[in-house]
Tab-separated table of C-alpha atoms in Angstrom:
chain	number	residue	atom	x	y	z
O	173	ASN	CA	0.100	-0.196	0.092
O	174	ALA	CA	2.265	2.749	-1.500
O	175	GLY	CA	1.795	6.016	0.139
O	176	VAL	CA	2.500	9.637	-1.239
O	177	MET	CA	5.598	9.200	-3.372
O	178	GLN	CA	7.816	12.311	-4.053
O	179	ASN	CA	10.671	12.280	-6.347
O	180	PRO	CA	13.481	13.288	-6.500
O	181	ARG	CA	14.233	13.300	-2.704
O	182	HIS	CA	16.786	15.987	-3.215
O	183	LEU	CA	17.424	18.299	-5.999
O	184	VAL	CA	20.205	20.760	-6.980
O	185	ARG	CA	19.954	23.338	-9.142
O	186	ARG	CA	22.093	26.412	-10.466
O	187	ARG	CA	20.300	29.610	-10.115
O	188	GLY	CA	18.008	30.461	-13.429
O	189	GLN	CA	17.409	26.848	-13.953
O	190	GLU	CA	14.204	24.795	-14.010
O	191	ALA	CA	13.071	22.398	-11.311
O	192	ARG	CA	10.355	19.995	-11.437
O	193	LEU	CA	9.076	18.258	-8.319
O	194	ARG	CA	6.782	15.149	-8.942
O	195	CYS	CA	4.233	13.542	-6.725
O	196	SER	CA	2.171	10.618	-6.887
O	197	PRO	CA	-0.788	10.559	-4.493
O	198	VAL	CA	-2.159	7.662	-2.418
O	199	LYS	CA	-4.085	5.183	-4.773
O	200	GLY	CA	-7.724	6.450	-5.169
O	201	HIS	CA	-6.943	10.138	-4.009
O	202	SER	CA	-7.649	12.773	-6.273
O	203	HIS	CA	-6.806	15.661	-4.077
O	204	VAL	CA	-3.381	17.017	-3.899
O	205	TYR	CA	-1.826	19.638	-1.914
O	206	TRP	CA	1.569	21.397	-1.898
O	207	TYR	CA	3.552	22.843	0.941
O	208	ARG	CA	6.633	24.469	1.296
O	209	GLN	CA	9.259	24.826	4.478
O	210	LEU	CA	11.884	27.336	4.028
O	211	PRO	CA	14.935	26.573	6.286
O	212	GLU	CA	13.981	27.244	9.993
O	213	GLU	CA	10.342	28.026	9.282
O	214	GLY	CA	7.109	26.474	9.404
O	215	LEU	CA	5.081	24.634	6.914
O	216	LYS	CA	2.919	26.798	4.482
O	217	PHE	CA	0.446	26.004	1.976
O	218	MET	CA	0.857	26.527	-1.697
O	219	VAL	CA	-1.656	25.051	-3.897
O	220	TYR	CA	-4.460	22.560	-3.869
O	221	LEU	CA	-5.321	20.668	-7.034
O	222	GLN	CA	-7.898	18.141	-7.889
O	223	LYS	CA	-7.472	15.935	-11.471
O	224	GLU	CA	-6.670	18.516	-13.843
O	225	ASN	CA	-7.821	21.477	-12.034
O	226	ILE	CA	-6.415	24.348	-9.859
O	227	ILE	CA	-8.628	24.892	-7.003
O	228	ASP	CA	-6.417	26.879	-4.595
O	229	GLU	CA	-3.368	28.739	-5.418
O	230	SER	CA	-3.549	31.377	-2.713
O	231	GLY	CA	-0.298	30.644	-1.462
O	232	MET	CA	1.926	30.161	-4.719
O	233	PRO	CA	4.363	33.001	-5.637
O	234	LYS	CA	2.728	35.009	-8.361
O	235	GLU	CA	5.857	34.745	-10.634
O	236	ARG	CA	7.934	31.410	-11.636
O	237	PHE	CA	5.854	28.773	-9.812
O	238	SER	CA	3.318	26.492	-11.459
O	239	ALA	CA	1.482	23.154	-10.648
O	240	GLU	CA	-0.227	20.680	-12.357
O	241	PHE	CA	-2.473	17.420	-11.827
O	242	PRO	CA	-3.108	16.005	-15.084
O	243	LYS	CA	-5.649	13.059	-15.876
O	244	GLU	CA	-2.595	10.711	-16.089
O	245	GLY	CA	0.426	10.626	-14.054
O	246	PRO	CA	1.851	12.859	-11.046
O	247	SER	CA	1.232	16.017	-9.868
O	248	ILE	CA	3.998	18.548	-10.847
O	249	LEU	CA	5.229	21.637	-9.203
O	250	ARG	CA	7.419	23.362	-11.571
O	251	ILE	CA	9.770	26.461	-10.637
O	252	GLN	CA	11.109	28.281	-13.366
O	253	GLN	CA	14.346	30.487	-13.231
O	254	VAL	CA	14.997	29.230	-9.607
O	255	VAL	CA	16.788	31.745	-7.306
O	256	ARG	CA	18.731	31.049	-3.655
O	257	GLY	CA	15.349	31.909	-1.902
O	258	ASP	CA	13.403	28.903	-3.375
O	259	SER	CA	15.721	26.517	-1.581
O	260	ALA	CA	13.183	24.488	0.711
O	261	ALA	CA	11.491	21.509	1.444
O	262	TYR	CA	8.619	21.037	-0.550
O	263	PHE	CA	5.886	18.487	0.256
O	264	CYS	CA	3.082	17.127	-1.244
O	265	ALA	CA	0.041	15.661	0.658
O	266	SER	CA	-3.286	13.882	-0.836
O	267	SER	CA	-6.499	13.175	0.839
O	268	LEU	CA	-10.235	12.505	0.147
O	269	GLY	CA	-10.711	16.154	0.035
O	270	THR	CA	-12.511	16.907	3.426
O	271	GLY	CA	-11.972	18.199	6.727
O	272	ASN	CA	-12.881	14.778	8.064
O	273	THR	CA	-10.257	12.951	6.652
O	274	GLU	CA	-6.538	12.755	6.995
O	275	ALA	CA	-4.032	13.796	4.934
O	276	PHE	CA	-1.107	11.700	3.638
O	277	PHE	CA	2.658	13.372	3.140
O	278	GLY	CA	5.245	12.356	1.081
O	279	GLN	CA	8.802	12.389	2.427
O	280	GLY	CA	9.410	15.719	0.239
O	281	THR	CA	12.001	16.877	-2.121
O	282	ARG	CA	14.659	18.953	-0.848
O	283	LEU	CA	15.693	21.654	-3.279
O	284	THR	CA	19.062	23.604	-3.008
O	285	VAL	CA	19.960	26.195	-5.170
O	286	VAL	CA	23.508	27.055	-5.574
R	290	ASP	CA	-3.366	32.891	10.804
R	291	ALA	CA	-2.940	29.248	12.088
R	292	LYS	CA	-6.050	30.254	15.025
R	293	THR	CA	-4.809	27.738	17.446
R	294	THR	CA	-2.425	28.244	20.410
R	295	GLN	CA	0.087	26.248	21.538
R	296	PRO	CA	3.324	26.062	23.973
R	297	ASN	CA	6.693	26.440	22.141
R	298	SER	CA	8.137	23.495	23.520
R	299	MET	CA	7.350	20.618	26.088
R	300	GLU	CA	9.775	17.813	27.697
R	301	SER	CA	8.978	14.204	28.795
R	302	ASN	CA	10.734	11.268	30.028
R	303	GLU	CA	10.507	8.131	28.275
R	304	GLU	CA	7.685	5.741	29.245
R	305	GLU	CA	5.518	8.585	30.334
R	306	PRO	CA	2.574	9.998	29.348
R	307	VAL	CA	2.602	13.400	27.596
R	308	HIS	CA	-0.499	15.889	27.425
R	309	LEU	CA	-0.062	18.450	24.521
R	310	PRO	CA	-2.262	21.114	25.090
R	311	CYS	CA	-3.824	23.411	22.173
R	312	ASN	CA	-6.140	26.222	22.511
R	313	HIS	CA	-8.784	27.317	19.549
R	314	SER	CA	-11.070	29.507	21.279
R	315	THR	CA	-12.534	31.034	17.982
R	316	ILE	CA	-13.298	27.322	16.714
R	317	SER	CA	-16.347	27.211	14.515
R	318	GLY	CA	-19.177	24.444	14.718
R	319	THR	CA	-17.982	22.736	11.636
R	320	ASP	CA	-14.265	22.849	12.254
R	321	TYR	CA	-12.350	19.609	13.120
R	322	ILE	CA	-9.213	19.348	15.394
R	323	HIS	CA	-6.671	17.891	13.750
R	324	TRP	CA	-3.007	16.803	15.046
R	325	TYR	CA	0.062	16.053	12.957
R	326	ARG	CA	3.661	15.508	13.809
R	327	GLN	CA	6.726	16.014	11.869
R	328	LEU	CA	9.837	13.911	12.795
R	329	PRO	CA	13.317	15.744	12.181
R	330	SER	CA	14.011	15.566	8.386
R	331	GLN	CA	10.562	13.811	7.520
R	332	GLY	CA	7.158	14.816	5.939
R	333	PRO	CA	4.417	15.413	8.633
R	334	GLU	CA	2.378	12.559	9.845
R	335	TYR	CA	-1.349	12.451	10.644
R	336	VAL	CA	-1.747	11.670	14.430
R	337	ILE	CA	-5.343	11.914	15.228
R	338	HIS	CA	-8.517	14.356	14.585
R	339	GLY	CA	-11.917	14.802	15.858
R	340	LEU	CA	-15.136	17.047	16.217
R	341	THR	CA	-16.381	16.896	19.371
R	342	SER	CA	-16.059	13.651	21.030
R	343	ASN	CA	-12.605	12.297	22.664
R	344	VAL	CA	-10.980	10.225	19.862
R	345	ASN	CA	-8.827	7.273	20.373
R	346	ASN	CA	-6.722	5.607	18.070
R	347	ARG	CA	-3.390	3.433	18.324
R	348	MET	CA	-1.110	6.195	18.383
R	349	ALA	CA	-2.683	8.637	20.746
R	350	SER	CA	-5.814	9.949	22.333
R	351	LEU	CA	-7.475	13.395	21.928
R	352	ALA	CA	-9.603	15.144	24.504
R	353	ILE	CA	-11.795	17.910	23.201
R	354	ALA	CA	-13.179	20.237	25.830
R	355	GLU	CA	-16.949	20.457	26.268
R	356	ASP	CA	-17.080	24.258	24.892
R	357	ARG	CA	-14.400	23.156	22.269
R	358	LYS	CA	-12.279	25.817	22.706
R	359	SER	CA	-9.379	23.422	23.626
R	360	SER	CA	-8.024	20.100	23.410
R	361	THR	CA	-5.339	18.068	24.738
R	362	LEU	CA	-3.193	15.232	22.515
R	363	ILE	CA	-2.493	12.309	25.091
R	364	LEU	CA	0.611	10.130	24.243
R	365	HIS	CA	0.091	7.434	26.841
R	366	ARG	CA	3.657	6.305	26.861
R	367	ALA	CA	6.399	8.402	25.234
R	368	THR	CA	8.863	6.913	23.408
R	369	LEU	CA	12.398	8.371	21.936
R	370	ARG	CA	10.760	8.060	18.613
R	371	ASP	CA	7.794	10.390	19.788
R	372	ALA	CA	10.149	13.525	19.772
R	373	ALA	CA	8.906	15.675	17.106
R	374	VAL	CA	6.947	18.936	16.440
R	375	TYR	CA	3.177	18.486	16.902
R	376	TYR	CA	0.934	20.426	15.476
R	377	CYS	CA	-2.661	21.244	16.102
R	378	ILE	CA	-4.799	22.284	13.374
R	379	ARG	CA	-8.256	23.697	12.815
R	380	VAL	CA	-9.718	22.077	9.446
R	381	SER	CA	-13.073	23.208	8.355
R	382	GLY	CA	-15.395	20.595	7.653
R	383	THR	CA	-17.179	22.578	4.761
R	384	SER	CA	-13.749	23.062	2.709
R	385	TYR	CA	-11.396	20.695	1.087
R	386	GLY	CA	-8.844	19.805	3.857
R	387	LYS	CA	-6.445	22.737	3.396
R	388	LEU	CA	-4.052	22.752	6.711
R	389	THR	CA	-2.818	25.846	7.968
R	390	PHE	CA	0.330	25.080	10.133
R	391	GLY	CA	1.350	27.092	13.160
R	392	GLN	CA	4.398	26.912	14.770
R	393	GLY	CA	3.705	23.531	16.676
R	394	THR	CA	4.905	22.303	19.910
R	395	ILE	CA	8.364	20.669	19.835
R	396	LEU	CA	8.416	17.915	22.085
R	397	THR	CA	11.530	16.723	23.696
R	398	VAL	CA	11.528	12.997	25.104
R	399	HIS	CA	14.307	12.233	27.693
R	400	PRO	CA	15.644	8.421	27.926
């Protein structure tokens, strides 16, 4: 029974490159959430997606960041032209999409921008 | 705005019970109380959640005050593996399960 799978676990990018983070939710879950944890800071909500739709992107930076959850395949968080301030742990979670259900988190992708 | 208040840190000894408090005085009638924990270098892990009644599972118990303005997460016998940051989160029962994390409580367990 696979949980939420994120890859890669660690990603190093040079400034100006693109970073692609992948998340496969728990089987049967169609609700995916991305959170970011900056060094020495708390977890912050970024975006909530259902299959093929972005429902809430209130936590996403306005530029360079995008997310998708296609009909087939994993959810992707894409960061274009990365800067050092993007260095953080990015966590994906999936759930059945209500307040009365638990969210399952992946182990995260730790992005380092050099 | 996490809308919950927790102590910054707590300490416990191994094998002893731990009571982690949380205040949520502005909670609405449809908000669930969720607890998650994050071990070092890992993703958050669900612990327990409830609405009005006390809840028990294999990991912990959740005691919810009658007026629902506070709750307590109870770890019955702390182990070294329970050392983590514990987050108390209000989750709207009418929304889609978005989690707003506060600073949480850093639990230290002494051998």
